[in-house]
PDB file of C-alpha atoms in Angstrom:
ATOM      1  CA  UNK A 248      -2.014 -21.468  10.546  1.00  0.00           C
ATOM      2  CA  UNK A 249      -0.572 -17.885  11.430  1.00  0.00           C
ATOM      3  CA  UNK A 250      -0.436 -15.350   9.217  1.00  0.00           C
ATOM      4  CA  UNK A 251       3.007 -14.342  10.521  1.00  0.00           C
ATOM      5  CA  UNK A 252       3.639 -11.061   7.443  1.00  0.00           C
ATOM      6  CA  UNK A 253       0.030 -10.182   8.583  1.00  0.00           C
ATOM      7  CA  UNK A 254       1.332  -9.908  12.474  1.00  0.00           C
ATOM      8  CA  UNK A 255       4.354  -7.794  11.074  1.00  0.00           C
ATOM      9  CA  UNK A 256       1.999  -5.461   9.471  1.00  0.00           C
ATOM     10  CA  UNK A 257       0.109  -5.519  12.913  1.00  0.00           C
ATOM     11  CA  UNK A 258       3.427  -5.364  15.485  1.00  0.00           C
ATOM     12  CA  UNK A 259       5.767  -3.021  13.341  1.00  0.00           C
ATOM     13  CA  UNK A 260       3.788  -0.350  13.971  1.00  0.00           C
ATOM     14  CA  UNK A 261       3.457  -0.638  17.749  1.00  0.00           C
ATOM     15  CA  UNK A 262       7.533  -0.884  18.275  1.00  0.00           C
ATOM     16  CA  UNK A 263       8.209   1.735  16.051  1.00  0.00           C
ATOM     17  CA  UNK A 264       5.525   4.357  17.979  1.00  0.00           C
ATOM     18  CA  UNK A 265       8.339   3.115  20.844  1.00  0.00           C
ATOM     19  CA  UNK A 266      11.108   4.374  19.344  1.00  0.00           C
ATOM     20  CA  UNK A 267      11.870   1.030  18.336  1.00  0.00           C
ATOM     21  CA  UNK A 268      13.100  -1.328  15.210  1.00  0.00           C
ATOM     22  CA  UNK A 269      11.497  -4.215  14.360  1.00  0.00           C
ATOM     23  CA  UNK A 270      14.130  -7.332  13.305  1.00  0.00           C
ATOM     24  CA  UNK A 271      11.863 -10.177  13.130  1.00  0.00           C
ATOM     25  CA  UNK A 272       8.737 -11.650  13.996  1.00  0.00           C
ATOM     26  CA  UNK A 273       8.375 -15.243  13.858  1.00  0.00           C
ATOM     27  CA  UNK A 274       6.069 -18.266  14.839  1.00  0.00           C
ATOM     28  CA  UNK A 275       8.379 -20.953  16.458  1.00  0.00           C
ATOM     29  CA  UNK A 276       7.451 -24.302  18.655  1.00  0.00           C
ATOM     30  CA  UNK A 277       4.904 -25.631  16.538  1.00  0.00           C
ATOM     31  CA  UNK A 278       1.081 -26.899  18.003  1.00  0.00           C
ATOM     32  CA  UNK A 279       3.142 -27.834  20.983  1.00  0.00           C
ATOM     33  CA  UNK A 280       4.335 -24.800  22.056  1.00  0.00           C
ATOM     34  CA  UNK A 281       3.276 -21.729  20.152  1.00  0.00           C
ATOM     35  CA  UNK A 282       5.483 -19.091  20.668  1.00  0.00           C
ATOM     36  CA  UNK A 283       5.321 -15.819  18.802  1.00  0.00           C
ATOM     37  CA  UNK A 284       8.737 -13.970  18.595  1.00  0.00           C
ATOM     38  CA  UNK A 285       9.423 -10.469  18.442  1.00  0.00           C
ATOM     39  CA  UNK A 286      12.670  -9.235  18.048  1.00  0.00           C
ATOM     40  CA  UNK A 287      13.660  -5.496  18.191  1.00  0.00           C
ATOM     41  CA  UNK A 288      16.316  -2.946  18.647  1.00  0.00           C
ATOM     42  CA  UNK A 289      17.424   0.872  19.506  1.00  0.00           C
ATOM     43  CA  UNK A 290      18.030   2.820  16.500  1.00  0.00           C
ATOM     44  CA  UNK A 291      20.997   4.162  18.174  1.00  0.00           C
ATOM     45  CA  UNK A 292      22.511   1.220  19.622  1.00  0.00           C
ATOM     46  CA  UNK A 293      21.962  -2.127  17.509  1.00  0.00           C
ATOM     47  CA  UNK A 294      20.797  -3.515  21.667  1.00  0.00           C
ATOM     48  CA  UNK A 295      17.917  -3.927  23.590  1.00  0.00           C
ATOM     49  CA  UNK A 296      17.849  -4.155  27.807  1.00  0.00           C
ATOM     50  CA  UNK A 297      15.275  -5.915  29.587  1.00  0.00           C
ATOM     51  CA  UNK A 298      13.586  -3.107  30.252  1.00  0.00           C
ATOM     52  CA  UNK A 299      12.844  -2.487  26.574  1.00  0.00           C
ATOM     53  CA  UNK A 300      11.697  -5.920  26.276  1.00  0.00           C
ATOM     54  CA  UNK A 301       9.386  -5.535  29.030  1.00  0.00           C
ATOM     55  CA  UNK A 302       8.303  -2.000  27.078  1.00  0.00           C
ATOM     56  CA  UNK A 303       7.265  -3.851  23.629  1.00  0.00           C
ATOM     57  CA  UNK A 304       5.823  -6.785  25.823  1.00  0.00           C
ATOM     58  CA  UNK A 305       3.400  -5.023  27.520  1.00  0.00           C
ATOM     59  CA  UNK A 306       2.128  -2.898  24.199  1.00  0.00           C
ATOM     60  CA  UNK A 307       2.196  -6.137  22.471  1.00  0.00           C
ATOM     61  CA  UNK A 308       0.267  -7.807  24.639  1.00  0.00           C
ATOM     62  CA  UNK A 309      -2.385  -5.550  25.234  1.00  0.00           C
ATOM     63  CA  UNK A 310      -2.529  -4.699  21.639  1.00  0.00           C
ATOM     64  CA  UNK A 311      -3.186  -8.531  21.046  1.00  0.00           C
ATOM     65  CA  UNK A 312      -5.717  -8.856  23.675  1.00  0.00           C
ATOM     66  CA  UNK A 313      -7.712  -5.529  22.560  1.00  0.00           C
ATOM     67  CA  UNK A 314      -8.265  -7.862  18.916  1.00  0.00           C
ATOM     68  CA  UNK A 315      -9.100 -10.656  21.061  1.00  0.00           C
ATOM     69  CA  UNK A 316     -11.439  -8.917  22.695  1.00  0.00           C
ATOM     70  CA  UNK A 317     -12.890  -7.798  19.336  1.00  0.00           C
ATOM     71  CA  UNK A 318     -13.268 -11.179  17.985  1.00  0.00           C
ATOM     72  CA  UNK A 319     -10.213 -10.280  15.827  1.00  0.00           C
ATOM     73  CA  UNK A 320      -8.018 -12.370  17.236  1.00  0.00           C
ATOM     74  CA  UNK A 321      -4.548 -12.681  14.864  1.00  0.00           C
ATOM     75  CA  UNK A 322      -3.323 -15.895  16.458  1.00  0.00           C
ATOM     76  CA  UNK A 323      -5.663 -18.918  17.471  1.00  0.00           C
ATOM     77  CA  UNK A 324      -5.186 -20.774  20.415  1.00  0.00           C
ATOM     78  CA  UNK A 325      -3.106 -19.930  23.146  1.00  0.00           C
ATOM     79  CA  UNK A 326       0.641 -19.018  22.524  1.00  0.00           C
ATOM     80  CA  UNK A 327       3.806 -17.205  24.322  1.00  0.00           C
ATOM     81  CA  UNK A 328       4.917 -13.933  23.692  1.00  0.00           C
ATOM     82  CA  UNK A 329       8.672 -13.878  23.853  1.00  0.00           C
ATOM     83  CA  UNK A 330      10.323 -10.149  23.086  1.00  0.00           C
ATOM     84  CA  UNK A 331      14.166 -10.259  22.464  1.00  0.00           C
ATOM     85  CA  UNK A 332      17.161  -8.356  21.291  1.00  0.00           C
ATOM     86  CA  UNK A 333      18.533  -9.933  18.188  1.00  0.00           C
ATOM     87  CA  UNK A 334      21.693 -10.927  19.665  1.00  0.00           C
ATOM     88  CA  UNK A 335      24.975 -10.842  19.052  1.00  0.00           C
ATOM     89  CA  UNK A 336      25.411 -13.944  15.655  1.00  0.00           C
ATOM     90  CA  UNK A 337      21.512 -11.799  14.675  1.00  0.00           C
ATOM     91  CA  UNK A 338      19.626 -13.033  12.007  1.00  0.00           C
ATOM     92  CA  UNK A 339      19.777 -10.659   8.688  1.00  0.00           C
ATOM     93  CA  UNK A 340      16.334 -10.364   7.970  1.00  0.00           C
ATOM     94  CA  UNK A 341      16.162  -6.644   6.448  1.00  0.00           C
ATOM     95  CA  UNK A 342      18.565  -5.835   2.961  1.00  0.00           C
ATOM     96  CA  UNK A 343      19.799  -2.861   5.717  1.00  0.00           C
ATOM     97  CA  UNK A 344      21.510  -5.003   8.020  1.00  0.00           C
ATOM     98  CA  UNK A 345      23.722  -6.762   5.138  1.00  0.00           C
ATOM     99  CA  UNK A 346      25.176  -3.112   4.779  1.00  0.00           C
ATOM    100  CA  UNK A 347      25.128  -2.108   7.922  1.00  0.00           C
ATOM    101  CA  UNK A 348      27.357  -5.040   9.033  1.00  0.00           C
ATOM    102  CA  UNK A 349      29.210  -5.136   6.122  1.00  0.00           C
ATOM    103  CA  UNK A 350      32.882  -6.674   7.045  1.00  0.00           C
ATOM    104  CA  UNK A 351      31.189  -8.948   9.449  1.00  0.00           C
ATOM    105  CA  UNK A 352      30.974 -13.180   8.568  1.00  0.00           C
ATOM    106  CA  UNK A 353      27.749 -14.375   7.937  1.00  0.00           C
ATOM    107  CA  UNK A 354      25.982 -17.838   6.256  1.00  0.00           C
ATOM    108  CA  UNK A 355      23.200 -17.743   4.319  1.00  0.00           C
ATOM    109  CA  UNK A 356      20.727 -20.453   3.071  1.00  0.00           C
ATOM    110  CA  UNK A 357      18.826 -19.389  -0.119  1.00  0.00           C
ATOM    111  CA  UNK A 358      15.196 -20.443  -0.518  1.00  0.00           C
ATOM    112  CA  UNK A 359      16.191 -22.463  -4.244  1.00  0.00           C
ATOM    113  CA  UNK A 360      20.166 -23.810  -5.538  1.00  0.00           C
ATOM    114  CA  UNK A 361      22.196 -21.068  -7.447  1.00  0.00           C
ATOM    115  CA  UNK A 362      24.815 -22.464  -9.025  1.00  0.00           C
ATOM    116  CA  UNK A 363      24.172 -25.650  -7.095  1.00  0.00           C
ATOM    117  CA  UNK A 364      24.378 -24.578  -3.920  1.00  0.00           C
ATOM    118  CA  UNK A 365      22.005 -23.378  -1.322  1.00  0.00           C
ATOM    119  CA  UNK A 366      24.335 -22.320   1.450  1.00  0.00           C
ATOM    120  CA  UNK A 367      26.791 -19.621   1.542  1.00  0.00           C
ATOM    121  CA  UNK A 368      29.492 -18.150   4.242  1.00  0.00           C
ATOM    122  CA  UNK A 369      32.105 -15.674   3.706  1.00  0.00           C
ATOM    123  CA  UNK A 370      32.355 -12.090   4.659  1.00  0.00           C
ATOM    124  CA  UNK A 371      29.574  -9.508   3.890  1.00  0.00           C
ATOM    125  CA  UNK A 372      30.397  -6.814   1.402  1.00  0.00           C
ATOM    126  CA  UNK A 373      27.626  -4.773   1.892  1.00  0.00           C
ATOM    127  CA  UNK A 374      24.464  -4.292  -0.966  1.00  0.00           C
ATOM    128  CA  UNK A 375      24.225  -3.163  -4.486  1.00  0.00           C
ATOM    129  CA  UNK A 376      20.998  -2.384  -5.254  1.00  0.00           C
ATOM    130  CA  UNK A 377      18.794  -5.840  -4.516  1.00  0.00           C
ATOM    131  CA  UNK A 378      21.353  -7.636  -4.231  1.00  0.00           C
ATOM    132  CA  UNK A 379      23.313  -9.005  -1.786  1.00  0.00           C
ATOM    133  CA  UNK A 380      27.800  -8.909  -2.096  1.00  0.00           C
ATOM    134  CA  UNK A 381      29.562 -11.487  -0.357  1.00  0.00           C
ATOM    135  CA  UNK A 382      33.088 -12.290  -0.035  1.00  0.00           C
ATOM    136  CA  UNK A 383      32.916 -16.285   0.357  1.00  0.00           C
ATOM    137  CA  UNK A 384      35.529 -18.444   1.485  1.00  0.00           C
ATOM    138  CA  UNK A 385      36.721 -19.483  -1.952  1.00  0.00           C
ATOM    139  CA  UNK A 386      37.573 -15.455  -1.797  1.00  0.00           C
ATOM    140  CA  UNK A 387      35.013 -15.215  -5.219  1.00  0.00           C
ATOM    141  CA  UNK A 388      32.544 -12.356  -4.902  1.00  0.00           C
ATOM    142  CA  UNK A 389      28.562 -13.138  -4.449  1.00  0.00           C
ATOM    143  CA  UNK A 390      25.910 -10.900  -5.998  1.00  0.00           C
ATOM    144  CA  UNK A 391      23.022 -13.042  -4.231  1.00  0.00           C
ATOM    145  CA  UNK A 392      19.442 -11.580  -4.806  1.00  0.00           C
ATOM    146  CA  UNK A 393      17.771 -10.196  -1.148  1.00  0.00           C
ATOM    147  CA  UNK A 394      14.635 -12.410  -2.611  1.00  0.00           C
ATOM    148  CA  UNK A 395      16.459 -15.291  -2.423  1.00  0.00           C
ATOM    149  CA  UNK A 396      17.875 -15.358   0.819  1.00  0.00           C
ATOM    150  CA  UNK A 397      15.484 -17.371   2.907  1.00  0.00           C
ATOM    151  CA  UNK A 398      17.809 -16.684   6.174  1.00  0.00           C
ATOM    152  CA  UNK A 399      21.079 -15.147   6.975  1.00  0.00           C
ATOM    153  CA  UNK A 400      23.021 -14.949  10.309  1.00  0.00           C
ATOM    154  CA  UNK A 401      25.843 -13.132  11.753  1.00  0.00           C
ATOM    155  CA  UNK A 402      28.899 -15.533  12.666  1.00  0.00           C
ATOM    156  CA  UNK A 403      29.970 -14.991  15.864  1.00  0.00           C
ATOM    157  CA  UNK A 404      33.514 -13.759  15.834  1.00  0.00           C
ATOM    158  CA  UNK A 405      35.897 -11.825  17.785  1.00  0.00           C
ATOM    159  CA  UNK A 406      35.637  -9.191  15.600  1.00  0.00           C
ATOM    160  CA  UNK A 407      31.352  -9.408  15.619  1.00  0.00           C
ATOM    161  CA  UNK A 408      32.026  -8.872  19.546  1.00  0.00           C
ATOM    162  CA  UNK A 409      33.849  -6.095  19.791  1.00  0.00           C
ATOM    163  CA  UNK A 410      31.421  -4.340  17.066  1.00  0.00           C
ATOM    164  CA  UNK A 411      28.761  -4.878  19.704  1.00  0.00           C
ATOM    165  CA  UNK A 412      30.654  -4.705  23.050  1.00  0.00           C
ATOM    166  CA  UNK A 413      27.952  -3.024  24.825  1.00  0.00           C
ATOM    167  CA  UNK A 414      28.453   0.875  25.545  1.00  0.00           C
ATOM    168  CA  UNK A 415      28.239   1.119  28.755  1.00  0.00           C
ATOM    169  CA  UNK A 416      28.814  -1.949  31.613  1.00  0.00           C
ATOM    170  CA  UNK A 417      27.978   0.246  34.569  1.00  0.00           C
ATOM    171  CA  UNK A 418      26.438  -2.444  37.581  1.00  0.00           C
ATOM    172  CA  UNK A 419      27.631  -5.518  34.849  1.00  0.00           C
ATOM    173  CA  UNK A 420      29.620  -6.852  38.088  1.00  0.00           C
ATOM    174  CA  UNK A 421      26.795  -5.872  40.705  1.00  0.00           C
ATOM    175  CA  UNK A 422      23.798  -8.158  41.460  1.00  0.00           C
ATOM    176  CA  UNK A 423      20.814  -6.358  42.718  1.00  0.00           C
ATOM    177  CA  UNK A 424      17.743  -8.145  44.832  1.00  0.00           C
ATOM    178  CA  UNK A 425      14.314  -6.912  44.303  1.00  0.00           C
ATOM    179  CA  UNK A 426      11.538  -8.007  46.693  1.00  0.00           C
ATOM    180  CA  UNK A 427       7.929  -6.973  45.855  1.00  0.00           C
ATOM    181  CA  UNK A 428       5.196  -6.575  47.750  1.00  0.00           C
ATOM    182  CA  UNK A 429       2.828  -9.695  47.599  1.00  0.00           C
TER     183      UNK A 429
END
């Protein structure tokens, strides 16, 4: 099995020399189809193009297959490497991003019941201290502990897509044909 916090430790590093955020790094698709995914952002803009996806790829990848070639070799087995921009309904994965898009909906799933319940939705008040505030739908106030939270997710809303209407759409309604060289 993957040590997936040990990749972090190994891929954080890399994206941030970039210029980069890191947002996540998971393991999905099982023994089936092993994909490791990386998901990153611009510091300045919350987004990522293609082109910066294709950026964090290519150090990724020969970052992975320099430990390969060592005999140190993070993953076993064969696997994809799939490098993404969160998205607009992003997963919270950092205490950061519950204050950074505070006033945005959101669910959450903690990792044991509080109070009886495991899931949560309402709108995100931002942090205090560890902890998580959230305005649910019952309009009661949540202090739920970052340590809990075993995921969290934007909802997407019309308000969610203005926040991250992108800043410029310059050639949005343009489709360009590139032919190389064989």
């Amino acid at each position: 099995m993957t040590d997936v916090a040990a990749l972090k430790q190994l891929i954080e590093p890399e994206v941030k020399d970039l210029g980069y955020e890191l947002v996540r790094v998971a393991m999905t698709g099982g023994t089936s189809d092993p994909t490791l995914q990386v998901m990153a952002e611009r510091p300045d803009t919350r987004q990522l193009g293609i082109s910066d996806c294709e950026t964090i790829s290519r150090r990724l990848s020969e970052r992975l297959d320099e430990l390969e070639a060592q005999g140190k070799d993070p993953i076993s087995g064969g696997y994809r490497l799939e490098v993404s921009s969160p998205g607009i309904d992003r997963p919270l994965t950092r205490l950061k991003d519950y204050a950074d898009w505070a006033g945005h909906e959101a669910r959450l799933s903690l990792v044991e019941p509080r109070d009886g319940r495991k899931q949560y939705s309402g709108t995100l008040e931002g942090v205090d201290g560890e902890s998580v505030r959230l305005l649910g739908k019952d309009a009661k106030t949540y202090a739920l502990p970052f340590s809990a939270i075993a995921s969290a997710k934007l909802i997407l809303t019309d308000k969610l897509i203005q926040a991250t209407a992108p800043l410029s759409t310059e050639g949005a309604d343009t489709i360009q044909t590139v032919e190389e060289d064989i």
